[in-house]
Amino acid sequence: VQLQASGGGLVQAGDSLRLSCAASGRTFSSYSMGWFHQSPGKDREFVAAIRWSGGSTYYADSVKGRFTISRDNAKNRVYLQMNSLKPEDTAVYYCAAGVVAGNPGSVDYWGKGTQVTVSS
């Protein structure tokens, strides 16, 4: 599975962004998918994940109620809708396939990141 994230940018606090991750590979629909982020000097951290069926979603406490993860298996895409963005959301965001319990070490495939910068 190859992953390509897009949709990052520079926004102001309170704005919204929608990240998109395009996946290649016929087995995309069998993977739990997720998003992680990483700020300079920090470890890569779990943001959100969604089961292969899309029936279950999981979020880091810091984004609950603001971010929504979704997927379209017919289009091989996963999305992260980010609302009410805060400066502390600033990071490089990575799409991931094969996420288990939000553990970066469990990920089977990583995409290249997309930068999200939120100004105050």
Coordinates of N, CA and C in Angstrom, one line a residue:
V1 N 0.9 -1.2 0.0 CA 0.0 0.0 0.0 C 0.9 1.2 0.0
Q2 N 0.6 2.1 -0.9 CA 1.3 3.4 -1.0 C 0.3 4.5 -0.6
L3 N 0.8 5.5 0.2 CA -0.1 6.5 0.7 C 0.4 7.9 0.4
Q4 N -0.5 8.8 0.0 CA -0.1 10.2 -0.3 C -1.1 11.1 0.4
A5 N -0.6 11.9 1.3 CA -1.5 12.8 2.0 C -1.4 14.2 1.4
S6 N -2.5 14.9 1.5 CA -2.6 16.3 0.9 C -3.6 17.0 1.7
G7 N -3.6 18.4 1.5 CA -4.6 19.2 2.1 C -4.1 20.1 3.2
G8 N -2.9 20.0 3.6 CA -2.3 20.8 4.7 C -2.2 22.2 4.2
G9 N -1.9 23.1 5.1 CA -1.7 24.5 4.8 C -1.6 25.4 6.0
L10 N -1.6 26.7 5.8 CA -1.5 27.7 6.8 C -2.9 28.3 7.1
V11 N -3.4 28.2 8.3 CA -4.7 28.7 8.6 C -4.6 29.5 9.9
Q12 N -5.7 30.2 10.3 CA -5.7 30.9 11.5 C -6.5 30.0 12.6
A13 N -6.2 30.3 13.8 CA -6.9 29.6 14.9 C -8.4 29.7 14.7
G14 N -9.1 28.6 14.9 CA -10.6 28.6 14.7 C -11.0 28.1 13.3
D15 N -10.1 28.1 12.3 CA -10.4 27.7 11.0 C -10.5 26.2 10.9
S16 N -10.8 25.7 9.7 CA -10.9 24.3 9.4 C -10.0 23.9 8.2
L17 N -9.6 22.6 8.2 CA -8.9 22.0 7.1 C -9.4 20.6 6.9
R18 N -9.3 20.1 5.7 CA -9.6 18.7 5.4 C -8.4 18.1 4.8
L19 N -7.9 17.1 5.5 CA -6.8 16.4 4.9 C -7.3 15.1 4.2
S20 N -6.6 14.8 3.1 CA -7.0 13.6 2.3 C -5.8 12.7 2.2
C21 N -6.1 11.4 2.1 CA -5.0 10.5 1.9 C -5.4 9.5 0.8
A22 N -4.7 9.5 -0.2 CA -5.0 8.6 -1.4 C -4.1 7.4 -1.2
A23 N -4.7 6.2 -1.3 CA -4.0 5.0 -1.2 C -4.0 4.2 -2.5
S24 N -2.9 3.5 -2.8 CA -2.9 2.6 -3.9 C -2.8 1.2 -3.4
G25 N -3.3 0.2 -4.1 CA -3.2 -1.1 -3.6 C -4.6 -1.7 -3.4
R26 N -4.8 -2.9 -3.9 CA -6.1 -3.5 -3.9 C -6.5 -3.9 -2.5
T27 N -5.6 -4.0 -1.5 CA -5.9 -4.4 -0.1 C -6.2 -3.3 0.8
F28 N -6.4 -2.0 0.3 CA -6.6 -0.9 1.1 C -7.8 -1.1 2.1
S29 N -8.9 -1.6 1.6 CA -10.1 -1.8 2.4 C -9.9 -2.7 3.6
S30 N -8.9 -3.5 3.6 CA -8.7 -4.4 4.7 C -7.9 -3.8 5.9
Y31 N -7.4 -2.6 5.7 CA -6.5 -2.0 6.7 C -7.3 -1.0 7.6
S32 N -7.0 -1.0 8.8 CA -7.4 0.1 9.7 C -6.5 1.2 9.3
M33 N -7.0 2.4 9.1 CA -6.3 3.6 8.7 C -6.3 4.6 9.8
G34 N -5.2 5.5 9.7 CA -5.2 6.5 10.8 C -4.3 7.7 10.4
W35 N -4.4 8.6 11.3 CA -3.6 9.9 11.1 C -2.7 10.0 12.4
F36 N -1.5 10.4 12.2 CA -0.6 10.8 13.3 C -0.1 12.2 13.0
H37 N 0.5 12.9 14.0 CA 1.2 14.1 13.7 C 2.5 14.2 14.5
Q38 N 3.4 15.0 14.0 CA 4.7 15.2 14.6 C 5.1 16.6 14.6
S39 N 5.4 17.1 15.7 CA 5.9 18.5 15.8 C 7.5 18.4 16.0
P40 N 8.2 19.5 15.7 CA 9.6 19.5 15.8 C 10.1 19.1 17.3
G41 N 10.9 18.2 17.4 CA 11.5 17.8 18.7 C 10.6 16.9 19.5
K42 N 9.4 16.5 18.9 CA 8.5 15.6 19.6 C 8.4 14.3 18.8
D43 N 7.9 13.3 19.6 CA 7.6 12.0 18.9 C 6.4 12.1 18.1
R44 N 6.3 11.1 17.2 CA 5.0 11.1 16.3 C 3.9 10.6 17.2
E45 N 2.8 11.3 17.2 CA 1.7 11.0 18.1 C 0.4 10.6 17.3
F46 N -0.4 9.8 17.9 CA -1.7 9.3 17.4 C -2.7 10.5 17.4
V47 N -3.4 10.6 16.3 CA -4.5 11.6 16.2 C -5.8 10.9 16.1
A48 N -6.0 10.0 15.1 CA -7.3 9.4 14.8 C -7.1 8.1 14.0
A49 N -8.1 7.2 14.2 CA -8.0 6.0 13.4 C -9.4 5.5 13.1
I50 N -9.5 4.7 12.1 CA -10.8 4.2 11.6 C -10.6 2.7 11.2
R51 N -11.6 1.9 11.6 CA -11.5 0.5 11.3 C -11.7 0.3 9.8
W52 N -11.4 -0.9 9.2 CA -11.5 -1.1 7.8 C -12.9 -0.9 7.3
S53 N -13.9 -1.2 8.1 CA -15.3 -1.1 7.7 C -15.8 0.3 7.8
G54 N -15.1 1.2 8.6 CA -15.5 2.5 8.8 C -16.5 2.6 10.0
G55 N -16.8 1.4 10.6 CA -17.8 1.4 11.7 C -17.3 1.9 13.0
S56 N -16.0 1.9 13.2 CA -15.5 2.3 14.5 C -14.4 3.4 14.3
T57 N -14.4 4.4 15.1 CA -13.4 5.5 15.0 C -12.8 5.7 16.4
Y58 N -11.6 6.2 16.4 CA -10.9 6.4 17.6 C -10.1 7.8 17.5
Y59 N -10.1 8.5 18.6 CA -9.4 9.8 18.6 C -8.6 10.0 19.8
A60 N -7.5 10.8 19.6 CA -6.8 11.3 20.8 C -7.6 12.3 21.5
D61 N -7.5 12.3 22.8 CA -8.3 13.2 23.7 C -8.2 14.7 23.2
S62 N -7.0 15.1 22.7 CA -6.8 16.5 22.3 C -7.6 16.9 21.1
V63 N -8.1 15.9 20.4 CA -8.9 16.3 19.1 C -10.3 15.9 19.2
K64 N -10.7 15.2 20.2 CA -12.1 14.7 20.3 C -13.1 15.9 20.2
G65 N -14.1 15.7 19.4 CA -15.1 16.8 19.2 C -14.7 17.9 18.2
R66 N -13.5 17.8 17.7 CA -13.0 18.8 16.7 C -12.6 18.1 15.4
F67 N -12.1 17.0 15.5 CA -11.6 16.3 14.3 C -12.5 15.1 14.0
T68 N -12.7 14.8 12.7 CA -13.5 13.6 12.3 C -12.7 12.9 11.2
I69 N -12.5 11.6 11.4 CA -11.9 10.7 10.4 C -13.0 9.9 9.7
S70 N -12.8 9.8 8.4 CA -13.7 9.0 7.6 C -12.9 8.3 6.5
R71 N -13.6 7.4 5.8 CA -12.9 6.7 4.7 C -13.9 6.4 3.6
D72 N -13.4 6.3 2.4 CA -14.2 5.8 1.3 C -13.5 4.7 0.6
N73 N -13.8 3.5 0.9 CA -13.1 2.3 0.4 C -13.2 2.2 -1.2
A74 N -14.3 2.7 -1.7 CA -14.5 2.6 -3.2 C -13.5 3.6 -3.9
K75 N -13.1 4.6 -3.2 CA -12.1 5.6 -3.8 C -10.7 5.4 -3.2
N76 N -10.6 4.4 -2.3 CA -9.3 4.2 -1.7 C -8.8 5.5 -1.0
R77 N -9.6 6.2 -0.3 CA -9.2 7.4 0.4 C -9.7 7.4 1.9
V78 N -8.9 8.1 2.7 CA -9.2 8.4 4.0 C -9.1 9.9 4.3
Y79 N -9.9 10.4 5.1 CA -10.0 11.9 5.3 C -9.9 12.2 6.8
L80 N -9.4 13.4 7.0 CA -9.4 14.0 8.4 C -10.0 15.4 8.3
Q81 N -11.2 15.6 8.8 CA -11.8 16.9 8.8 C -11.4 17.5 10.2
M82 N -10.7 18.6 10.1 CA -10.2 19.3 11.3 C -10.9 20.6 11.5
N83 N -11.7 20.8 12.5 CA -12.4 22.0 12.8 C -11.8 22.7 14.1
S84 N -12.2 23.9 14.2 CA -11.7 24.7 15.4 C -10.2 24.5 15.7
L85 N -9.4 24.6 14.7 CA -8.0 24.4 14.8 C -7.4 25.3 15.8
K86 N -6.4 24.8 16.5 CA -5.6 25.5 17.5 C -4.2 25.6 17.1
P87 N -3.4 26.6 17.6 CA -2.0 26.6 17.3 C -1.3 25.3 17.7
E88 N -1.7 24.7 18.8 CA -1.0 23.4 19.2 C -1.3 22.3 18.3
D89 N -2.2 22.4 17.3 CA -2.4 21.4 16.2 C -1.3 21.5 15.2
T90 N -0.5 22.5 15.2 CA 0.5 22.7 14.2 C 1.5 21.5 14.2
A91 N 1.7 20.9 13.1 CA 2.5 19.7 13.0 C 2.5 19.2 11.6
V92 N 3.4 18.2 11.3 CA 3.3 17.5 10.1 C 2.3 16.3 10.3
Y93 N 1.4 16.1 9.4 CA 0.4 15.1 9.6 C 0.7 14.0 8.6
Y94 N 0.6 12.7 9.2 CA 1.0 11.5 8.4 C -0.2 10.6 8.3
C95 N -0.5 10.1 7.1 CA -1.5 9.1 6.9 C -0.8 7.7 7.2
A96 N -1.5 6.8 7.8 CA -1.0 5.5 8.1 C -1.9 4.3 7.8
A97 N -1.4 3.2 7.5 CA -2.2 2.0 7.2 C -1.7 0.9 8.2
G98 N -2.7 0.2 8.7 CA -2.4 -0.9 9.6 C -2.1 -0.4 11.0
V99 N -3.0 0.5 11.5 CA -2.9 1.1 12.8 C -3.5 0.2 13.9
V100 N -2.7 -0.1 14.9 CA -3.2 -0.9 16.1 C -3.1 -0.1 17.4
A101 N -4.2 0.1 18.0 CA -4.2 0.8 19.3 C -3.5 2.1 19.3
G102 N -3.4 2.8 18.2 CA -2.8 4.1 18.1 C -1.3 4.1 18.3
N103 N -0.7 3.0 18.1 CA 0.7 2.8 18.4 C 1.5 3.0 17.1
P104 N 2.3 4.1 17.0 CA 3.1 4.3 15.8 C 3.9 3.1 15.4
G105 N 4.4 2.4 16.4 CA 5.2 1.2 16.1 C 4.5 0.1 15.4
S106 N 3.1 0.1 15.4 CA 2.3 -0.9 14.8 C 2.0 -0.7 13.4
V107 N 2.3 0.5 12.9 CA 1.9 0.9 11.5 C 2.6 0.1 10.5
D108 N 1.9 -0.4 9.5 CA 2.5 -1.1 8.4 C 3.0 -0.2 7.3
Y109 N 2.3 0.8 7.0 CA 2.7 1.7 5.9 C 2.5 3.2 6.4
W110 N 3.4 4.0 6.0 CA 3.4 5.5 6.2 C 3.3 6.2 4.9
G111 N 2.6 7.3 4.9 CA 2.6 8.2 3.7 C 3.6 9.3 4.1
K112 N 3.9 10.1 3.1 CA 4.7 11.3 3.3 C 3.7 12.3 4.0
G113 N 4.3 13.1 4.8 CA 3.4 14.0 5.6 C 3.0 15.3 4.9
T114 N 2.0 15.9 5.5 CA 1.6 17.2 5.0 C 1.6 18.2 6.1
Q115 N 2.1 19.4 5.9 CA 2.3 20.3 7.0 C 1.0 21.1 7.3
V116 N 0.6 21.2 8.5 CA -0.5 22.0 9.0 C 0.1 23.0 10.0
T117 N -0.1 24.3 9.7 CA 0.3 25.4 10.5 C -0.9 26.2 10.9
V118 N -1.1 26.4 12.2 CA -2.2 27.2 12.7 C -1.6 28.4 13.4
S119 N -1.9 29.6 12.9 CA -1.4 30.8 13.6 C -2.5 31.3 14.6
S120 N -2.0 32.0 15.6 CA -2.9 32.5 16.7 C -3.4 33.9 16.3

